[in-house]
Coordinates of C-alpha atoms in Angstrom, one line a residue:
Chain A
X96 CA 7.7 -50.4 9.2
X97 CA 4.5 -48.5 9.2
X98 CA 2.8 -48.4 5.9
X99 CA 2.9 -45.0 4.1
X100 CA -0.1 -43.4 2.7
X101 CA -0.2 -42.1 -0.9
X102 CA -0.4 -38.5 0.4
X103 CA 2.6 -39.0 2.6
X104 CA 4.7 -40.4 -0.3
X105 CA 3.6 -37.6 -2.6
X106 CA 4.6 -35.0 0.1
X107 CA 8.0 -36.5 0.3
X108 CA 8.4 -36.6 -3.5
X109 CA 7.2 -33.1 -3.8
X110 CA 10.0 -31.9 -1.4
X111 CA 12.5 -33.6 -3.7
X112 CA 10.8 -32.7 -7.0
X113 CA 12.5 -29.5 -8.2
X114 CA 16.0 -30.7 -7.2
X115 CA 15.3 -34.0 -8.8
X116 CA 14.5 -32.4 -12.2
X117 CA 17.4 -29.9 -11.8
X118 CA 19.7 -32.8 -11.2
X119 CA 18.5 -34.8 -14.2
X120 CA 18.6 -32.0 -16.8
X121 CA 22.4 -31.9 -17.1
X122 CA 22.4 -35.7 -17.7
X123 CA 19.6 -35.9 -20.2
X124 CA 20.1 -32.4 -21.5
X125 CA 16.4 -31.8 -21.9
X126 CA 14.0 -30.2 -19.4
X127 CA 11.0 -32.1 -20.8
X128 CA 12.6 -35.4 -20.6
X129 CA 14.0 -34.7 -17.2
X130 CA 10.5 -33.9 -16.0
X131 CA 9.1 -37.2 -17.5
X132 CA 11.8 -39.2 -15.8
X133 CA 11.2 -37.5 -12.5
X134 CA 7.5 -38.3 -12.9
X135 CA 8.3 -41.9 -13.6
X136 CA 10.4 -42.1 -10.5
X137 CA 7.6 -40.7 -8.4
X138 CA 5.2 -43.4 -9.9
X139 CA 7.7 -46.1 -9.0
X140 CA 8.0 -44.7 -5.5
X141 CA 4.2 -44.7 -5.1
X142 CA 4.3 -48.4 -6.0
X143 CA 7.1 -49.4 -3.8
X144 CA 7.2 -47.2 -0.7
X145 CA 3.9 -48.3 0.7
X146 CA 5.5 -51.7 1.3
X147 CA 9.2 -50.8 1.8
X148 CA 8.7 -47.5 3.6
X149 CA 10.3 -44.2 2.6
X150 CA 14.0 -44.8 2.1
X151 CA 16.4 -42.9 4.4
X152 CA 17.5 -40.6 1.5
X153 CA 14.4 -40.3 -0.6
X154 CA 16.0 -37.7 -2.9
X155 CA 19.0 -40.0 -3.8
X156 CA 16.6 -42.9 -4.2
X157 CA 14.4 -41.0 -6.7
X158 CA 17.5 -39.8 -8.5
X159 CA 18.9 -43.2 -8.9
X160 CA 15.5 -44.6 -10.0
X161 CA 15.1 -41.8 -12.6
X162 CA 18.5 -42.5 -14.0
X163 CA 17.8 -46.2 -14.4
X164 CA 14.7 -45.2 -16.2
X165 CA 16.8 -43.0 -18.4
X166 CA 19.2 -45.9 -19.3
X167 CA 16.2 -48.1 -20.2
X168 CA 14.7 -45.4 -22.3
X169 CA 17.9 -44.7 -24.1
X170 CA 18.7 -48.3 -24.8
X171 CA 15.2 -48.9 -26.2
X172 CA 14.9 -45.7 -28.1
X173 CA 17.3 -45.2 -30.9
X174 CA 15.9 -41.7 -31.6
X175 CA 16.6 -40.5 -28.2
X176 CA 20.1 -41.9 -28.2
X177 CA 20.8 -40.2 -31.5
X178 CA 19.5 -37.0 -30.1
X179 CA 21.7 -37.2 -27.1
X180 CA 24.7 -38.0 -29.2
X181 CA 23.9 -35.1 -31.5
X182 CA 24.2 -32.9 -28.5
X183 CA 27.7 -34.3 -28.1
X184 CA 27.0 -35.6 -24.6
X185 CA 28.5 -38.8 -23.4
X186 CA 26.6 -40.4 -20.6
X187 CA 28.7 -42.0 -18.0
X188 CA 26.4 -44.7 -16.8
X189 CA 28.8 -46.3 -14.3
X190 CA 28.7 -43.2 -12.1
X191 CA 25.0 -43.3 -11.8
X192 CA 24.5 -44.5 -8.3
X193 CA 27.4 -42.5 -7.0
X194 CA 25.9 -39.1 -7.3
X195 CA 25.2 -37.6 -3.9
X196 CA 22.4 -35.1 -4.0
X197 CA 23.7 -33.4 -0.9
X198 CA 27.1 -32.9 -2.5
X199 CA 25.7 -30.7 -5.3
X200 CA 27.1 -27.4 -4.6
X201 CA 24.9 -24.5 -3.7
X202 CA 25.6 -21.0 -4.9
X203 CA 25.4 -19.4 -8.3
X204 CA 25.8 -22.6 -10.2
X205 CA 23.2 -24.4 -8.2
X206 CA 21.1 -26.7 -10.5
X207 CA 17.9 -25.4 -8.9
X208 CA 18.8 -21.9 -9.8
X209 CA 19.5 -22.9 -13.3
X210 CA 16.1 -24.6 -13.5
X211 CA 14.4 -21.4 -12.3
X212 CA 16.1 -19.4 -15.0
X213 CA 15.2 -21.9 -17.7
X214 CA 11.5 -22.1 -16.6
X215 CA 11.3 -18.3 -16.8
X216 CA 13.2 -18.0 -20.0
X217 CA 12.2 -15.1 -22.4
X218 CA 11.6 -17.5 -25.3
X219 CA 8.5 -18.5 -23.5
X220 CA 5.2 -16.6 -23.2
X221 CA 4.3 -15.2 -19.8
X222 CA 1.6 -17.9 -19.4
X223 CA 4.1 -20.6 -20.3
X224 CA 6.6 -19.3 -17.8
X225 CA 4.1 -19.3 -15.0
X226 CA 2.8 -22.8 -15.8
X227 CA 6.3 -24.2 -16.2
X228 CA 7.5 -22.6 -13.0
X229 CA 4.7 -24.0 -11.0
X230 CA 5.1 -27.4 -12.6
X231 CA 8.9 -27.8 -12.4
X232 CA 9.7 -25.7 -9.3
X233 CA 6.5 -25.9 -7.2
X234 CA 5.7 -29.4 -8.2
X235 CA 2.0 -28.5 -8.9
X236 CA 0.1 -30.9 -11.1
X237 CA -1.4 -29.8 -14.3
X238 CA -4.8 -30.1 -12.7
X239 CA -3.8 -27.9 -9.8
X240 CA -2.4 -25.2 -12.1
X241 CA -5.6 -25.3 -14.2
X242 CA -7.7 -24.8 -11.1
X243 CA -5.5 -22.0 -9.8
X244 CA -5.8 -20.1 -13.0
X245 CA -9.4 -21.0 -13.8
X246 CA -8.5 -22.5 -17.2
X247 CA -9.3 -25.9 -18.6
X248 CA -6.8 -28.7 -17.8
X249 CA -6.0 -29.4 -21.5
X250 CA -5.1 -25.8 -22.0
X251 CA -2.5 -26.0 -19.2
X252 CA -1.2 -29.3 -20.4
X253 CA -0.8 -27.9 -23.9
X254 CA 1.0 -24.9 -22.5
X255 CA 3.5 -27.0 -20.6
X256 CA 4.1 -29.4 -23.5
X257 CA 4.7 -26.5 -25.9
X258 CA 6.9 -24.7 -23.4
X259 CA 9.1 -27.7 -23.0
X260 CA 9.3 -28.1 -26.7
X261 CA 10.2 -24.5 -27.2
X262 CA 13.0 -24.9 -24.7
X263 CA 14.3 -27.9 -26.7
X264 CA 13.9 -26.3 -30.1
X265 CA 15.6 -23.0 -28.9
X266 CA 18.3 -25.1 -27.3
X267 CA 18.1 -23.0 -24.2
X268 CA 21.2 -23.7 -22.2
X269 CA 20.8 -25.1 -18.7
X270 CA 22.7 -22.4 -17.0
X271 CA 22.5 -19.3 -14.8
X272 CA 22.9 -16.4 -17.3
X273 CA 26.2 -14.5 -17.3
X274 CA 26.7 -11.1 -15.8
X275 CA 25.6 -9.1 -18.9
X276 CA 22.4 -11.0 -19.4
X277 CA 21.6 -11.6 -15.8
X278 CA 19.7 -8.4 -14.8
X279 CA 17.2 -8.8 -17.6
X280 CA 16.8 -12.5 -17.1
X281 CA 16.4 -12.0 -13.3
X282 CA 13.7 -9.5 -13.9
X283 CA 11.8 -12.1 -15.9
X284 CA 12.1 -14.5 -13.0
X285 CA 11.0 -12.0 -10.4
X286 CA 8.1 -10.9 -12.6
X287 CA 6.9 -14.5 -13.0
X288 CA 7.0 -15.0 -9.2
X289 CA 5.1 -11.7 -8.6
X290 CA 2.5 -12.7 -11.2
X291 CA 1.9 -16.0 -9.4
X292 CA 1.7 -14.1 -6.1
X293 CA -0.8 -11.6 -7.4
X294 CA -2.9 -14.3 -9.0
X295 CA -3.3 -15.7 -5.5
X296 CA -3.5 -12.3 -3.8
X297 CA -6.3 -11.0 -5.9
X298 CA -8.2 -14.3 -6.0
X299 CA -11.8 -13.5 -5.7
X300 CA -14.0 -16.4 -6.2
X301 CA -13.3 -19.1 -3.9
X302 CA -14.1 -22.1 -2.1
X303 CA -11.0 -23.4 -3.8
X304 CA -8.0 -23.5 -1.5
X305 CA -5.5 -23.5 -4.4
X306 CA -5.8 -19.9 -5.5
X307 CA -4.7 -18.2 -2.2
X308 CA -2.1 -20.9 -1.8
X309 CA -0.5 -19.5 -4.9
X310 CA 0.7 -16.7 -2.6
X311 CA 2.5 -19.2 -0.4
X312 CA 3.9 -20.9 -3.5
X313 CA 5.3 -17.7 -4.8
X314 CA 6.7 -16.8 -1.4
X315 CA 8.4 -20.1 -1.0
X316 CA 10.0 -19.8 -4.4
X317 CA 11.0 -16.2 -3.6
X318 CA 12.6 -17.3 -0.3
X319 CA 14.4 -20.1 -2.1
X320 CA 15.7 -17.7 -4.7
X321 CA 16.8 -15.2 -2.0
X322 CA 18.8 -18.0 -0.5
X323 CA 20.4 -18.9 -3.8
X324 CA 21.1 -15.3 -4.9
X325 CA 21.8 -13.5 -1.6
X326 CA 23.6 -10.7 -3.4
X327 CA 20.8 -9.6 -5.6
X328 CA 18.9 -6.7 -4.0
X329 CA 15.8 -7.0 -6.1
X330 CA 15.3 -10.7 -5.0
X331 CA 15.1 -9.6 -1.4
X332 CA 13.0 -6.6 -2.5
X333 CA 10.4 -8.9 -4.1
X334 CA 10.4 -11.2 -1.1
X335 CA 9.9 -8.2 1.2
X336 CA 7.0 -6.9 -0.9
X337 CA 5.3 -10.3 -0.9
X338 CA 5.9 -11.0 2.8
X339 CA 4.4 -7.6 3.7
X340 CA 1.5 -7.9 1.4
X341 CA 0.8 -11.4 2.6
X342 CA 0.8 -10.1 6.2
X343 CA -2.5 -8.3 5.4
X344 CA -4.3 -11.3 3.9
X345 CA -6.5 -12.0 6.8
X346 CA -7.2 -8.3 7.5
X347 CA -8.4 -7.4 4.1
X348 CA -11.6 -9.3 4.2
X349 CA -14.6 -8.6 6.3
X350 CA -16.9 -11.0 8.0
X351 CA -19.0 -11.6 4.8
X352 CA -15.9 -11.7 2.6
X353 CA -16.1 -8.1 1.5
X354 CA -12.8 -6.3 0.8
X355 CA -11.5 -3.8 3.4
X356 CA -9.2 -1.1 2.1
X357 CA -5.8 -0.7 3.6
X358 CA -6.5 2.4 5.6
X359 CA -9.6 0.8 7.1
X360 CA -8.1 -2.5 8.1
X361 CA -7.9 -3.6 11.7
X362 CA -4.1 -3.6 12.1
X363 CA -4.3 -6.0 15.0
X364 CA -5.2 -8.6 12.4
X365 CA -2.0 -8.1 10.4
X366 CA 0.5 -10.9 10.6
X367 CA 3.4 -9.5 12.4
X368 CA 5.7 -12.5 11.8
X369 CA 5.4 -11.8 8.1
X370 CA 5.8 -8.1 8.6
X371 CA 9.0 -8.7 10.5
X372 CA 10.3 -11.1 7.9
X373 CA 9.3 -8.5 5.2
X374 CA 11.2 -5.7 7.0
X375 CA 14.2 -7.9 7.4
X376 CA 14.2 -8.8 3.7
X377 CA 13.8 -5.1 2.9
X378 CA 16.9 -4.3 5.0
X379 CA 18.8 -7.0 3.1
X380 CA 17.7 -5.6 -0.2
X381 CA 18.8 -2.1 0.8
X382 CA 22.2 -3.4 2.0
X383 CA 22.7 -5.4 -1.1
X384 CA 22.7 -2.6 -3.6
X385 CA 20.9 0.1 -5.5
X386 CA 17.1 0.4 -5.2
X387 CA 15.1 -1.4 -7.8
X388 CA 11.4 -1.2 -8.4
X389 CA 10.4 -4.2 -6.2
X390 CA 12.5 -2.8 -3.3
X391 CA 10.9 0.6 -3.6
X392 CA 7.4 -0.9 -3.7
X393 CA 8.4 -3.0 -0.6
X394 CA 9.6 0.2 1.1
X395 CA 6.2 1.8 0.4
X396 CA 4.4 -1.3 1.7
X397 CA 6.7 -1.1 4.8
X398 CA 5.6 2.5 5.5
X399 CA 2.1 1.2 6.0
X400 CA 3.3 -1.9 7.8
X401 CA 5.1 0.1 10.5
X402 CA 2.4 2.7 11.1
X403 CA 0.5 1.7 14.2
X404 CA -2.6 3.5 13.0
X405 CA -3.7 4.8 9.6
X406 CA -3.3 8.3 10.9
X407 CA 0.4 7.7 11.8
X408 CA 1.2 6.7 8.2
X409 CA 4.3 8.6 7.0
X410 CA 2.9 9.9 3.8
X411 CA 5.8 12.3 3.2
X412 CA 8.1 9.3 3.1
X413 CA 5.7 7.5 0.8
X414 CA 5.7 10.5 -1.6
X415 CA 9.5 10.4 -1.6
X416 CA 9.5 6.7 -2.4
X417 CA 7.0 7.3 -5.3
X418 CA 9.5 9.9 -6.6
X419 CA 12.1 7.2 -6.7
X420 CA 9.8 4.7 -8.2
X421 CA 8.7 7.2 -10.8
X422 CA 12.4 7.7 -11.7
X423 CA 13.3 4.1 -12.1
X424 CA 10.1 2.7 -13.3
X425 CA 7.9 5.5 -14.5
X426 CA 4.3 4.9 -15.4
X427 CA 1.0 7.0 -15.3
X428 CA -0.3 4.6 -12.6
X429 CA 2.8 5.3 -10.4
X430 CA 2.3 9.0 -10.9
X431 CA -1.4 8.7 -10.0
X432 CA -0.5 6.8 -6.8
X433 CA 2.1 9.5 -6.0
X434 CA -0.6 12.2 -6.4
X435 CA -2.8 10.4 -3.9
X436 CA 0.1 10.2 -1.5
X437 CA 0.8 13.9 -2.0
X438 CA -2.8 14.7 -1.2
X439 CA -2.4 12.7 2.1
X440 CA 0.9 14.3 2.9
X441 CA 0.6 17.9 1.9
X442 CA -3.1 18.4 1.4
X443 CA -5.5 18.3 -1.5
X444 CA -4.4 21.7 -3.0
X445 CA -0.9 20.3 -3.6
X446 CA -2.3 17.1 -5.3
X447 CA -4.9 18.7 -7.5
X448 CA -2.5 20.1 -10.2
X449 CA -0.7 16.8 -10.4
X450 CA -4.0 15.0 -11.1
X451 CA -4.9 17.6 -13.6
X452 CA -1.6 17.0 -15.4
X453 CA -2.3 13.3 -15.4
X454 CA -5.6 14.0 -17.0
X455 CA -3.8 14.8 -20.2
X456 CA -2.1 11.3 -20.1
X457 CA -3.6 9.3 -22.9
X458 CA -3.4 6.1 -20.9
X459 CA -5.6 7.6 -18.2
X460 CA -8.2 9.5 -20.1
X461 CA -10.8 6.7 -19.7
X462 CA -9.6 5.6 -16.3
X463 CA -12.4 6.2 -13.9
X464 CA -10.2 6.4 -10.8
X465 CA -8.7 9.7 -12.2
X466 CA -11.9 11.7 -11.9
X467 CA -12.8 9.8 -8.8
X468 CA -9.6 10.9 -7.1
X469 CA -9.9 14.4 -8.5
X470 CA -13.5 14.6 -7.2
X471 CA -12.3 13.6 -3.8
X472 CA -9.6 16.3 -3.8
X473 CA -12.1 19.0 -4.9
X474 CA -14.6 17.9 -2.3
X475 CA -12.0 18.2 0.4
X476 CA -11.2 21.7 -1.0
X477 CA -14.9 22.6 -0.7
X478 CA -15.3 23.0 -4.5
X479 CA -18.4 20.9 -4.5
X480 CA -19.9 21.7 -7.9
X481 CA -16.7 20.7 -9.7
X482 CA -16.4 17.7 -7.4
X483 CA -19.9 16.6 -8.4
X484 CA -19.0 16.8 -12.1
X485 CA -16.0 14.7 -11.5
X486 CA -17.8 12.0 -9.6
X487 CA -20.5 11.9 -12.3
X488 CA -17.8 11.6 -14.9
X489 CA -16.1 8.8 -13.0
X490 CA -19.5 7.0 -12.6
X491 CA -20.0 7.2 -16.4
X492 CA -16.6 5.6 -17.0
X493 CA -16.8 2.6 -14.7
X494 CA -18.2 -0.7 -15.9
X495 CA -19.0 -1.7 -12.3
X496 CA -22.6 -1.2 -11.1
X497 CA -21.8 -1.0 -7.4
X498 CA -19.0 1.4 -8.0
X499 CA -21.2 3.5 -10.2
X500 CA -23.8 3.6 -7.5
X501 CA -21.2 4.6 -4.9
X502 CA -19.8 7.4 -7.2
X503 CA -23.3 8.7 -7.9
X504 CA -24.0 8.8 -4.2
X505 CA -20.8 10.9 -3.7
X506 CA -22.0 13.2 -6.5
X507 CA -25.4 13.6 -4.8
X508 CA -23.7 14.3 -1.5
X509 CA -22.0 17.3 -3.1
X510 CA -25.3 19.0 -3.5
X511 CA -26.2 19.2 0.1
Chain B
X186 CA -0.6 -23.7 6.0
X187 CA 1.6 -23.2 9.0
X188 CA 2.7 -25.5 11.8
X189 CA 4.2 -24.7 15.2
X190 CA 6.8 -27.5 15.7
X191 CA 7.5 -27.8 19.4
X192 CA 10.5 -29.6 20.7
X193 CA 9.7 -31.2 24.0
X194 CA 12.1 -30.7 26.9
X195 CA 14.0 -33.3 28.8
X196 CA 16.4 -33.4 31.8
X197 CA 19.3 -32.2 29.7
X198 CA 17.5 -29.3 28.1
X199 CA 16.3 -28.3 31.6
X200 CA 19.8 -28.5 32.9
X201 CA 21.0 -26.3 30.1
X202 CA 23.2 -28.9 28.6
X203 CA 24.1 -28.0 25.1
X204 CA 23.8 -30.7 22.4
X205 CA 26.8 -32.4 21.0
X206 CA 28.7 -30.4 18.3
X207 CA 27.8 -33.0 15.7
X208 CA 24.1 -32.5 16.4
X209 CA 24.6 -28.8 16.3
X210 CA 26.1 -29.1 12.8
X211 CA 23.5 -31.4 11.6
X212 CA 20.8 -29.1 12.9
X213 CA 22.4 -26.3 11.1
X214 CA 22.3 -28.2 7.8
X215 CA 18.7 -29.2 8.4
X216 CA 17.7 -25.6 9.1
X217 CA 19.5 -24.5 5.9
X218 CA 17.5 -27.1 4.0
X219 CA 14.3 -25.7 5.5
X220 CA 15.3 -22.1 4.6
X221 CA 16.2 -23.1 1.0
X222 CA 12.9 -24.9 0.6
X223 CA 11.1 -21.7 1.8
X224 CA 9.6 -23.6 4.7
X225 CA 11.3 -22.0 7.7
X226 CA 9.6 -18.9 9.0
X227 CA 10.9 -18.8 12.5
X228 CA 13.0 -20.9 14.9
X229 CA 14.2 -20.4 18.4
X230 CA 15.6 -22.4 21.3
X231 CA 14.3 -21.7 24.8
X232 CA 16.4 -21.4 27.9
X233 CA 15.7 -23.8 30.8
X234 CA 12.6 -23.0 32.7
X235 CA 14.8 -22.0 35.7
X236 CA 16.2 -19.1 33.6
X237 CA 13.3 -16.7 33.2
X238 CA 10.5 -19.2 33.0
X239 CA 7.3 -17.8 34.7
X240 CA 3.8 -19.2 34.9
X241 CA 0.7 -17.1 35.6
X242 CA -2.6 -18.6 36.6
X243 CA -5.8 -16.8 36.6
X244 CA -8.8 -17.1 38.8
X245 CA -11.3 -14.4 38.6
X246 CA -9.4 -11.3 39.3
X247 CA -6.6 -13.1 41.1
X248 CA -3.3 -13.7 39.3
X249 CA -0.7 -16.1 40.7
X250 CA 2.8 -15.7 39.4
X251 CA 5.1 -18.7 39.8
X252 CA 8.7 -18.6 38.9
X253 CA 10.5 -21.6 37.2
X254 CA 12.1 -24.0 37.3
X255 CA 9.1 -26.3 36.7
X256 CA 9.0 -30.0 37.2
X257 CA 8.0 -32.5 34.5
X258 CA 10.6 -31.6 31.9
X259 CA 8.7 -33.6 29.3
X260 CA 5.8 -31.2 29.6
X261 CA 8.0 -28.3 28.7
X262 CA 8.9 -26.8 25.4
X263 CA 12.6 -26.6 24.8
X264 CA 12.5 -24.9 21.4
X265 CA 10.2 -24.4 18.4
X266 CA 10.0 -23.8 14.7
X267 CA 7.3 -22.2 12.6
X268 CA 7.0 -23.9 9.2
X269 CA 5.0 -23.0 6.1
X270 CA 4.1 -26.1 4.2
X271 CA 1.6 -27.3 1.7
X272 CA 0.1 -30.0 3.7
X273 CA 0.2 -31.8 7.0
X274 CA 2.0 -34.6 5.2
X275 CA 4.7 -32.3 4.1
X276 CA 5.1 -31.1 7.7
X277 CA 5.5 -34.7 8.8
X278 CA 7.9 -35.4 6.1
X279 CA 10.1 -32.5 7.2
X280 CA 9.7 -33.4 10.9
X281 CA 11.0 -36.9 10.1
X282 CA 14.2 -35.4 8.9
X283 CA 15.0 -33.5 12.1
X284 CA 18.3 -35.0 13.1
X285 CA 17.1 -36.1 16.6
X286 CA 18.0 -39.5 17.9
X287 CA 15.7 -39.3 20.9
X288 CA 13.0 -37.1 22.4
X289 CA 9.7 -35.9 20.9
X290 CA 8.3 -33.1 18.9
X291 CA 4.7 -32.0 18.7
X292 CA 3.3 -30.4 15.6
X293 CA 0.3 -28.1 15.9
X294 CA -1.4 -26.4 13.0
X295 CA -1.6 -22.6 13.3
X296 CA -5.0 -21.1 12.7
X297 CA -5.1 -19.2 9.5
X298 CA -7.4 -16.8 7.7
X299 CA -9.8 -19.4 6.4
X300 CA -12.2 -16.7 5.2
X301 CA -11.2 -17.4 1.6
X302 CA -12.9 -20.7 2.0
X303 CA -16.4 -19.1 2.2
X304 CA -18.1 -18.7 -1.0
X305 CA -18.4 -15.1 -1.9
X306 CA -21.5 -13.5 -3.2
X307 CA -21.3 -11.8 -6.6
X308 CA -21.5 -8.4 -4.9
X309 CA -18.5 -9.2 -2.8
X310 CA -16.6 -10.4 -5.9
X311 CA -17.4 -7.1 -7.6
X312 CA -16.0 -5.2 -4.6
X313 CA -12.8 -7.3 -4.9
X314 CA -12.7 -6.5 -8.6
X315 CA -12.9 -2.8 -7.7
X316 CA -10.2 -3.1 -5.0
X317 CA -7.9 -4.7 -7.5
X318 CA -7.9 -1.6 -9.6
X319 CA -7.6 0.9 -6.7
X320 CA -4.3 2.7 -6.5
X321 CA -2.2 3.1 -3.4
X322 CA -4.6 2.7 -0.6
X323 CA -6.1 -0.4 -2.0
X324 CA -3.0 -2.6 -1.8

């Protein structure tokens, strides 16, 4: 038997990690304890597998090992035993080695799905949900999460400890929420995945591989979720949105790392495998039920993805989709995006009154993009003096030196 | 990171012999596992090189087109997967689970946008910051 490296063993354990925890929670009735036991099992694997080789069914091996650890722990620790008894749960030790991981049924009662819902439970803060999801489902270490979010390791460790405690204290049941609760709880899950994705997608600084890899982590979790909840349109919608956005990752950066706007991107550098996957997920979302906000955003992203050139973009379709989005998830930012699309589809004269209306929106009064967009529309209409005033106003609102210079340059150009 | 996992051909795959039903089933289960782990991006089996296989060779402006079948079955690819994994070790761990009892697969890492690896200048970071707040066209 060839000896196994630490990395190889860790990779095997990480494949099993989420299912291992998910399988342990119903037995020990505590997410935190389940995670500790899973960690113990991995440590034992790291000790033994270099000699013995990776067992044929590593998942079952880890599970059995974790359960034996649980027995030891309960025997030695009166407090834990009392706690478990309090919960009215009888542990059936004799069955411990018989559980076949492969036999755990998939579907709506899948333990992995329950674990996802628990990690994204509303009793937890957004940061805690993100950290716990990456730790329990993605198998990232505390150090990796800290590096990904540019926060100190102890902060993340604290967050995870507190999150696990909150779940225990709140006695959050280990289950997939019932029909009435599910839409809201699912939204929380999807939002967590999208936050993780965006953290990677907008990663700026970076010789650190881990931040962009958050995109992959979110995508993988999204695909897993889509497999577990195939009837939920918004799950496919989110996956579609992430696949299509990820398809542009390599096109949105220039040679020296500078960002390239969507309409200026070299479309031959887009990843057409991901686009195709995104379009397929979008089709599934649309077939599965009514349009939700993620599906509509995915549909907008798809309009760009299927246009062979920027000029061929179906802006009328994009406007129609923003209309839908504005209906189901209204916000001033959505309305502003819609106005931009209207300008592209029907000309600046159509868009200008919309932007003017939005100028009265309290949330947007100090938002520099509003006068910047208005200035652009006015410039296209040949109303240069007004355009100049708007560009100058936008320049005064932005905190960003480069952007201010750019806007002032546009203002100057209106004079000539 | 992504890997192209190539299944090498053999005399049976070249003869178009289908695998045993048991292997088919096991393969289905394995693929399902890949899908559920979010690893599987693409999978396909290829027809024998005698059915649509073509080779082109280039020499200056000359192109030589050769129809299959080709000899040396082991040099051929009979099918492939594209996997998204966290590490080469993870790819190997999955590859070890392929329910084959013979034959060979070859894993090749797909070149990715490594541009994130380069340290960005503060100006570039600022630009990204701006892009982040750009509506619509910035996505």
